[in-house]
Amino acid sequence: MSSELIVVCGGGGFIGGHLVARLRQEGHRQVRAVDSKPVEEWYQRFDDVENLHLDLQEKEACEKATQGATVVYNLAADMGGMGFIENNRCLCMLSVLINTHLLMAARKFGVQRFFYASSACVYNADKQRDPKVTALKEEDAYPAMPEDGYGWEKLFSERMCRHFREDFNLVTRVARFHNVYGPQGTWVGGREKAPAAICRKVIEAQITGSNAIEIWGDGQQTRSFMWIDDCLQGIQAITESEIVEPINLGSSELVSINQLVDLVEAIAGVKLKRSYNLSAPKGVNGRNSDNTLIKKLLGWEPDTRLRVGLERTYRWIFDEVKRTGYRPGAPLPKGVH
């Protein structure tokens, strides 16, 4: 596949940037990265890649992005952590334009394989009310009651992929991501997810000498978190597979937010006083990935232990804080995200 054009939509973002880097390392020489952010603001940028600054909500932009492509990875969306998702439902819903127009363009130009990055936010909220959650199986998305806004967009776009496959023979593959984390991601500014936010808060407590941390919710809510390299391996394996229905792509290592803070404190060598903001966005009470299907169909599941990935993530954010001169409460330095 090294001579065939591969397009990564959302290539200026966290997961997309890592996917572009991986494709280059594997020897692919025809890679096109596309993102709505100006190229100088991309999380990772490579001069030997075709880098396009396009708004993929627009039909014409999607046609420019996909023309000549063999494989398209759609990782593009207006999204962030729970604070962003709960307060920007309309913006999250508008990402439906991205996937719809990309599918139309992929069909028009004869794309051979189309990957769509869905989310565990599609799952029925009634199955996620207990922190001691039963791990979610793929069929638990129906009857539908997903995360309002973001989850509905993802679930609708899954169906759109299905119908383009059934009606137009476009080969589509869909993975439901469970909380991806790692270096080269958002760690400040409002769109960061829990692992990066907790790492930054622990570093802030050290910088300011406050020895205190605020936790959103009561800290009992549970999640699983997937290391970025596991995510990339899963994306490629699912794209190349014959798995036609949406499938979980996540770690099954369940932890509470309090336990997540415990891990980061241990990495940093500190113990902080905790306060709990019960009015802050916290999402569902419990969510975990049932990996029965992916183990059956691929003989593999994401398996990087959270402590291992968190240590690497913490070190990267710590270095970014030093490099950028970031200080809590001050305006964000240029290039910080």
GROMACS .gro file of C-alpha atoms in nm:
model
  337
    1MET     CA    1   0.000   0.000   0.000
    2SER     CA    2   0.302   0.231   0.019
    3SER     CA    3   0.235   0.381  -0.326
    4GLU     CA    4  -0.141   0.427  -0.276
    5LEU     CA    5  -0.283   0.753  -0.143
    6ILE     CA    6  -0.402   0.738   0.218
    7VAL     CA    7  -0.602   1.031   0.356
    8VAL     CA    8  -0.618   1.110   0.728
    9CYS     CA    9  -0.902   1.349   0.805
   10GLY     CA   10  -0.836   1.520   1.134
   11GLY     CA   11  -0.465   1.477   1.066
   12GLY     CA   12  -0.381   1.791   1.262
   13GLY     CA   13  -0.537   1.655   1.578
   14PHE     CA   14  -0.423   1.417   1.849
   15ILE     CA   15  -0.512   1.073   1.712
   16GLY     CA   16  -0.484   1.181   1.349
   17GLY     CA   17  -0.136   1.322   1.399
   18HIS     CA   18  -0.019   0.997   1.556
   19LEU     CA   19  -0.175   0.798   1.273
   20VAL     CA   20   0.008   1.006   1.012
   21ALA     CA   21   0.335   0.949   1.200
   22ARG     CA   22   0.270   0.574   1.210
   23LEU     CA   23   0.191   0.555   0.838
   24ARG     CA   24   0.518   0.733   0.758
   25GLN     CA   25   0.711   0.494   0.981
   26GLU     CA   26   0.553   0.201   0.799
   27GLY     CA   27   0.685   0.331   0.467
   28HIS     CA   28   0.375   0.488   0.315
   29ARG     CA   29   0.487   0.764   0.082
   30GLN     CA   30   0.152   0.896  -0.036
   31VAL     CA   31  -0.017   1.041   0.270
   32ARG     CA   32  -0.252   1.338   0.277
   33ALA     CA   33  -0.338   1.496   0.613
   34VAL     CA   34  -0.640   1.724   0.633
   35ASP     CA   35  -0.759   1.945   0.918
   36SER     CA   36  -0.969   2.255   0.979
   37LYS     CA   37  -0.696   2.412   1.193
   38PRO     CA   38  -0.427   2.620   1.022
   39VAL     CA   39  -0.129   2.393   0.955
   40GLU     CA   40   0.094   2.584   1.198
   41GLU     CA   41  -0.148   2.488   1.479
   42TRP     CA   42  -0.143   2.113   1.409
   43TYR     CA   43  -0.038   1.887   1.696
   44GLN     CA   44   0.210   1.708   1.468
   45ARG     CA   45   0.319   1.818   1.121
   46PHE     CA   46   0.542   1.644   0.867
   47ASP     CA   47   0.698   1.813   0.564
   48ASP     CA   48   0.697   1.495   0.354
   49VAL     CA   49   0.317   1.469   0.384
   50GLU     CA   50   0.060   1.660   0.178
   51ASN     CA   51  -0.092   1.888   0.443
   52LEU     CA   52  -0.426   2.053   0.359
   53HIS     CA   53  -0.610   2.315   0.563
   54LEU     CA   54  -0.976   2.249   0.478
   55ASP     CA   55  -1.312   2.278   0.652
   56LEU     CA   56  -1.448   1.928   0.606
   57GLN     CA   57  -1.800   2.036   0.694
   58GLU     CA   58  -1.807   2.168   0.337
   59LYS     CA   59  -1.885   1.928   0.051
   60GLU     CA   60  -1.626   2.081  -0.185
   61ALA     CA   61  -1.353   2.048   0.080
   62CYS     CA   62  -1.435   1.678   0.125
   63GLU     CA   63  -1.406   1.622  -0.249
   64LYS     CA   64  -1.069   1.793  -0.258
   65ALA     CA   65  -0.956   1.586   0.042
   66THR     CA   66  -1.057   1.246  -0.098
   67GLN     CA   67  -0.986   1.275  -0.470
   68GLY     CA   68  -0.741   1.005  -0.573
   69ALA     CA   69  -0.749   0.829  -0.237
   70THR     CA   70  -0.747   0.454  -0.183
   71VAL     CA   71  -0.810   0.461   0.192
   72VAL     CA   72  -0.975   0.735   0.398
   73TYR     CA   73  -0.956   0.754   0.777
   74ASN     CA   74  -1.217   0.989   0.920
   75LEU     CA   75  -1.095   1.106   1.259
   76ALA     CA   76  -1.223   1.462   1.212
   77ALA     CA   77  -1.476   1.605   1.459
   78ASP     CA   78  -1.539   1.911   1.672
   79MET     CA   79  -1.498   1.754   2.015
   80GLY     CA   80  -1.311   1.744   2.342
   81GLY     CA   81  -1.344   1.621   2.697
   82MET     CA   82  -1.668   1.610   2.896
   83GLY     CA   83  -1.654   1.982   2.974
   84PHE     CA   84  -1.659   2.061   2.603
   85ILE     CA   85  -1.911   1.794   2.503
   86GLU     CA   86  -2.172   1.891   2.762
   87ASN     CA   87  -2.149   2.263   2.681
   88ASN     CA   88  -2.123   2.248   2.300
   89ARG     CA   89  -2.388   2.000   2.187
   90CYS     CA   90  -2.471   2.186   1.866
   91LEU     CA   91  -2.106   2.210   1.759
   92CYS     CA   92  -2.068   1.838   1.823
   93MET     CA   93  -2.380   1.759   1.621
   94LEU     CA   94  -2.257   1.963   1.326
   95SER     CA   95  -1.974   1.712   1.281
   96VAL     CA   96  -2.239   1.501   1.106
   97LEU     CA   97  -2.168   1.717   0.802
   98ILE     CA   98  -1.806   1.599   0.797
   99ASN     CA   99  -1.883   1.229   0.780
  100THR     CA  100  -2.178   1.272   0.543
  101HIS     CA  101  -1.983   1.477   0.291
  102LEU     CA  102  -1.677   1.252   0.321
  103LEU     CA  103  -1.888   0.943   0.250
  104MET     CA  104  -2.041   1.113  -0.053
  105ALA     CA  105  -1.698   1.210  -0.182
  106ALA     CA  106  -1.553   0.864  -0.111
  107ARG     CA  107  -1.827   0.706  -0.316
  108LYS     CA  108  -1.780   0.959  -0.597
  109PHE     CA  109  -1.405   0.896  -0.627
  110GLY     CA  110  -1.408   0.519  -0.575
  111VAL     CA  111  -1.234   0.504  -0.238
  112GLN     CA  112  -1.166   0.139  -0.154
  113ARG     CA  113  -1.188   0.155   0.227
  114PHE     CA  114  -1.338   0.414   0.460
  115PHE     CA  115  -1.276   0.413   0.837
  116TYR     CA  116  -1.498   0.607   1.075
  117ALA     CA  117  -1.397   0.689   1.432
  118SER     CA  118  -1.705   0.653   1.648
  119SER     CA  119  -1.723   0.669   2.026
  120ALA     CA  120  -1.840   0.483   2.334
  121CYS     CA  121  -2.066   0.786   2.383
  122VAL     CA  122  -2.312   0.606   2.152
  123TYR     CA  123  -2.404   0.362   2.429
  124ASN     CA  124  -2.740   0.365   2.605
  125ALA     CA  125  -2.719   0.588   2.913
  126ASP     CA  126  -2.939   0.354   3.117
  127LYS     CA  127  -2.660   0.096   3.106
  128GLN     CA  128  -2.408   0.343   3.251
  129ARG     CA  129  -2.575   0.465   3.571
  130ASP     CA  130  -2.370   0.251   3.813
  131PRO     CA  131  -1.995   0.313   3.867
  132LYS     CA  132  -1.967  -0.068   3.896
  133VAL     CA  133  -2.077  -0.084   3.534
  134THR     CA  134  -2.112  -0.407   3.341
  135ALA     CA  135  -1.873  -0.371   3.046
  136LEU     CA  136  -2.057  -0.248   2.738
  137LYS     CA  137  -2.110  -0.484   2.447
  138GLU     CA  138  -2.164  -0.365   2.092
  139GLU     CA  139  -2.537  -0.446   2.101
  140ASP     CA  140  -2.581  -0.215   2.403
  141ALA     CA  141  -2.604   0.087   2.170
  142TYR     CA  142  -2.968  -0.005   2.108
  143PRO     CA  143  -3.236   0.086   2.201
  144ALA     CA  144  -3.074   0.422   2.141
  145MET     CA  145  -3.013   0.666   2.426
  146PRO     CA  146  -2.663   0.801   2.359
  147GLU     CA  147  -2.478   1.101   2.501
  148ASP     CA  148  -2.682   1.406   2.403
  149GLY     CA  149  -2.528   1.589   2.109
  150TYR     CA  150  -2.194   1.417   2.057
  151GLY     CA  151  -2.323   1.063   2.106
  152TRP     CA  152  -2.622   1.115   1.877
  153GLU     CA  153  -2.395   1.247   1.602
  154LYS     CA  154  -2.168   0.945   1.633
  155LEU     CA  155  -2.457   0.698   1.631
  156PHE     CA  156  -2.618   0.862   1.328
  157SER     CA  157  -2.286   0.863   1.142
  158GLU     CA  158  -2.239   0.493   1.219
  159ARG     CA  159  -2.571   0.428   1.047
  160MET     CA  160  -2.472   0.644   0.754
  161CYS     CA  161  -2.158   0.431   0.709
  162ARG     CA  162  -2.371   0.119   0.723
  163HIS     CA  163  -2.610   0.239   0.455
  164PHE     CA  164  -2.334   0.358   0.223
  165ARG     CA  165  -2.191   0.008   0.255
  166GLU     CA  166  -2.524  -0.163   0.196
  167ASP     CA  167  -2.662   0.065  -0.075
  168PHE     CA  168  -2.347   0.174  -0.260
  169ASN     CA  169  -2.094  -0.102  -0.183
  170LEU     CA  170  -1.852   0.140  -0.019
  171VAL     CA  171  -1.637  -0.064   0.221
  172THR     CA  172  -1.682   0.106   0.558
  173ARG     CA  173  -1.535   0.013   0.894
  174VAL     CA  174  -1.636   0.163   1.230
  175ALA     CA  175  -1.463   0.153   1.570
  176ARG     CA  176  -1.607   0.287   1.895
  177PHE     CA  177  -1.321   0.456   2.079
  178HIS     CA  178  -1.306   0.446   2.458
  179ASN     CA  179  -1.113   0.748   2.594
  180VAL     CA  180  -0.784   0.765   2.405
  181TYR     CA  181  -0.489   0.931   2.578
  182GLY     CA  182  -0.116   0.989   2.533
  183PRO     CA  183   0.148   1.252   2.440
  184GLN     CA  184   0.096   1.512   2.167
  185GLY     CA  185  -0.262   1.570   2.277
  186THR     CA  186  -0.469   1.849   2.431
  187TRP     CA  187  -0.375   1.912   2.795
  188VAL     CA  188  -0.519   2.258   2.870
  189GLY     CA  189  -0.778   2.502   2.742
  190GLY     CA  190  -1.107   2.319   2.796
  191ARG     CA  191  -1.098   2.035   2.542
  192GLU     CA  192  -0.860   1.806   2.730
  193LYS     CA  193  -0.980   1.468   2.855
  194ALA     CA  194  -0.948   1.329   3.206
  195PRO     CA  195  -0.596   1.173   3.195
  196ALA     CA  196  -0.436   1.489   3.054
  197ALA     CA  197  -0.644   1.715   3.279
  198ILE     CA  198  -0.545   1.525   3.592
  199CYS     CA  199  -0.178   1.524   3.489
  200ARG     CA  200  -0.189   1.900   3.435
  201LYS     CA  201  -0.371   1.965   3.763
  202VAL     CA  202  -0.111   1.767   3.958
  203ILE     CA  203   0.167   1.964   3.787
  204GLU     CA  204  -0.017   2.291   3.862
  205ALA     CA  205  -0.037   2.196   4.230
  206GLN     CA  206   0.339   2.151   4.230
  207ILE     CA  207   0.404   2.478   4.043
  208THR     CA  208   0.182   2.687   4.271
  209GLY     CA  209   0.262   2.504   4.592
  210SER     CA  210  -0.109   2.468   4.663
  211ASN     CA  211  -0.084   2.092   4.718
  212ALA     CA  212  -0.453   2.073   4.623
  213ILE     CA  213  -0.655   1.939   4.331
  214GLU     CA  214  -1.018   1.987   4.223
  215ILE     CA  215  -1.192   1.679   4.086
  216TRP     CA  216  -1.505   1.700   3.872
  217GLY     CA  217  -1.787   1.497   4.021
  218ASP     CA  218  -1.750   1.280   4.330
  219GLY     CA  219  -1.451   1.088   4.192
  220GLN     CA  220  -1.641   0.760   4.204
  221GLN     CA  221  -1.736   0.765   3.834
  222THR     CA  222  -1.550   0.496   3.639
  223ARG     CA  223  -1.393   0.475   3.295
  224SER     CA  224  -1.138   0.283   3.090
  225PHE     CA  225  -0.858   0.467   2.909
  226MET     CA  226  -0.680   0.346   2.595
  227TRP     CA  227  -0.314   0.418   2.520
  228ILE     CA  228  -0.264   0.589   2.184
  229ASP     CA  229  -0.045   0.316   2.031
  230ASP     CA  230  -0.311   0.055   2.108
  231CYS     CA  231  -0.565   0.279   1.939
  232LEU     CA  232  -0.353   0.308   1.624
  233GLN     CA  233  -0.299  -0.068   1.607
  234GLY     CA  234  -0.673  -0.122   1.640
  235ILE     CA  235  -0.762   0.138   1.377
  236GLN     CA  236  -0.543  -0.025   1.116
  237ALA     CA  237  -0.645  -0.381   1.204
  238ILE     CA  238  -1.015  -0.297   1.191
  239THR     CA  239  -0.980  -0.101   0.866
  240GLU     CA  240  -0.806  -0.395   0.698
  241SER     CA  241  -1.046  -0.654   0.844
  242GLU     CA  242  -1.379  -0.790   0.726
  243ILE     CA  243  -1.559  -0.661   1.037
  244VAL     CA  244  -1.861  -0.480   0.895
  245GLU     CA  245  -2.043  -0.381   1.217
  246PRO     CA  246  -1.924  -0.116   1.468
  247ILE     CA  247  -1.683  -0.267   1.721
  248ASN     CA  248  -1.540  -0.160   2.055
  249LEU     CA  249  -1.184  -0.027   2.055
  250GLY     CA  250  -1.084   0.037   2.413
  251SER     CA  251  -0.908  -0.092   2.721
  252SER     CA  252  -1.105  -0.308   2.963
  253GLU     CA  253  -0.902  -0.184   3.264
  254LEU     CA  254  -1.170  -0.007   3.467
  255VAL     CA  255  -1.069   0.266   3.714
  256SER     CA  256  -1.247   0.537   3.909
  257ILE     CA  257  -1.145   0.899   3.867
  258ASN     CA  258  -1.015   0.886   4.225
  259GLN     CA  259  -0.795   0.591   4.126
  260LEU     CA  260  -0.677   0.785   3.820
  261VAL     CA  261  -0.568   1.067   4.053
  262ASP     CA  262  -0.397   0.810   4.278
  263LEU     CA  263  -0.191   0.689   3.983
  264VAL     CA  264  -0.083   1.037   3.874
  265GLU     CA  265   0.004   1.135   4.231
  266ALA     CA  266   0.222   0.824   4.257
  267ILE     CA  267   0.397   0.910   3.931
  268ALA     CA  268   0.459   1.267   4.049
  269GLY     CA  269   0.559   1.161   4.399
  270VAL     CA  270   0.303   1.383   4.572
  271LYS     CA  271  -0.015   1.353   4.777
  272LEU     CA  272  -0.269   1.630   4.730
  273LYS     CA  273  -0.570   1.755   4.919
  274ARG     CA  274  -0.881   1.680   4.712
  275SER     CA  275  -1.194   1.887   4.664
  276TYR     CA  276  -1.491   1.776   4.459
  277ASN     CA  277  -1.689   1.999   4.223
  278LEU     CA  278  -2.025   1.824   4.211
  279SER     CA  279  -2.170   2.078   3.964
  280ALA     CA  280  -1.899   2.025   3.701
  281PRO     CA  281  -1.960   1.806   3.393
  282LYS     CA  282  -1.883   1.443   3.473
  283GLY     CA  283  -2.069   1.236   3.213
  284VAL     CA  284  -2.214   0.894   3.292
  285ASN     CA  285  -2.141   0.720   3.622
  286GLY     CA  286  -1.967   0.421   3.468
  287ARG     CA  287  -1.837   0.306   3.130
  288ASN     CA  288  -1.611   0.018   3.031
  289SER     CA  289  -1.533  -0.173   2.711
  290ASP     CA  290  -1.637  -0.533   2.667
  291ASN     CA  291  -1.364  -0.673   2.442
  292THR     CA  292  -1.512  -1.016   2.378
  293LEU     CA  293  -1.583  -0.941   2.012
  294ILE     CA  294  -1.251  -0.780   1.919
  295LYS     CA  295  -1.061  -1.066   2.085
  296LYS     CA  296  -1.271  -1.317   1.892
  297LEU     CA  297  -1.236  -1.146   1.554
  298LEU     CA  298  -0.882  -1.007   1.574
  299GLY     CA  299  -0.722  -1.221   1.844
  300TRP     CA  300  -0.611  -0.900   2.014
  301GLU     CA  301  -0.728  -0.622   2.244
  302PRO     CA  302  -0.575  -0.298   2.375
  303ASP     CA  303  -0.358  -0.412   2.662
  304THR     CA  304  -0.118  -0.133   2.766
  305ARG     CA  305  -0.156  -0.089   3.141
  306LEU     CA  306  -0.285   0.252   3.248
  307ARG     CA  307   0.009   0.316   3.481
  308VAL     CA  308   0.255   0.267   3.194
  309GLY     CA  309   0.078   0.503   2.955
  310LEU     CA  310   0.004   0.761   3.223
  311GLU     CA  311   0.369   0.785   3.321
  312ARG     CA  312   0.467   0.866   2.961
  313THR     CA  313   0.180   1.113   2.929
  314TYR     CA  314   0.266   1.286   3.256
  315ARG     CA  315   0.632   1.325   3.157
  316TRP     CA  316   0.534   1.473   2.822
  317ILE     CA  317   0.292   1.725   2.977
  318PHE     CA  318   0.550   1.815   3.242
  319ASP     CA  319   0.804   1.887   2.968
  320GLU     CA  320   0.543   2.090   2.775
  321VAL     CA  321   0.473   2.303   3.081
  322LYS     CA  322   0.845   2.378   3.113
  323ARG     CA  323   0.894   2.433   2.738
  324THR     CA  324   0.603   2.673   2.697
  325GLY     CA  325   0.629   2.858   3.025
  326TYR     CA  326   0.268   2.778   3.107
  327ARG     CA  327   0.140   2.909   3.439
  328PRO     CA  328  -0.205   2.850   3.588
  329GLY     CA  329  -0.433   3.151   3.549
  330ALA     CA  330  -0.208   3.328   3.302
  331PRO     CA  331  -0.293   3.365   2.930
  332LEU     CA  332  -0.198   3.051   2.737
  333PRO     CA  333   0.139   3.083   2.563
  334LYS     CA  334   0.131   3.060   2.184
  335GLY     CA  335   0.124   2.704   2.057
  336VAL     CA  336  -0.020   2.558   2.379
  337HIS     CA  337  -0.325   2.331   2.341
   0.00000   0.00000   0.00000
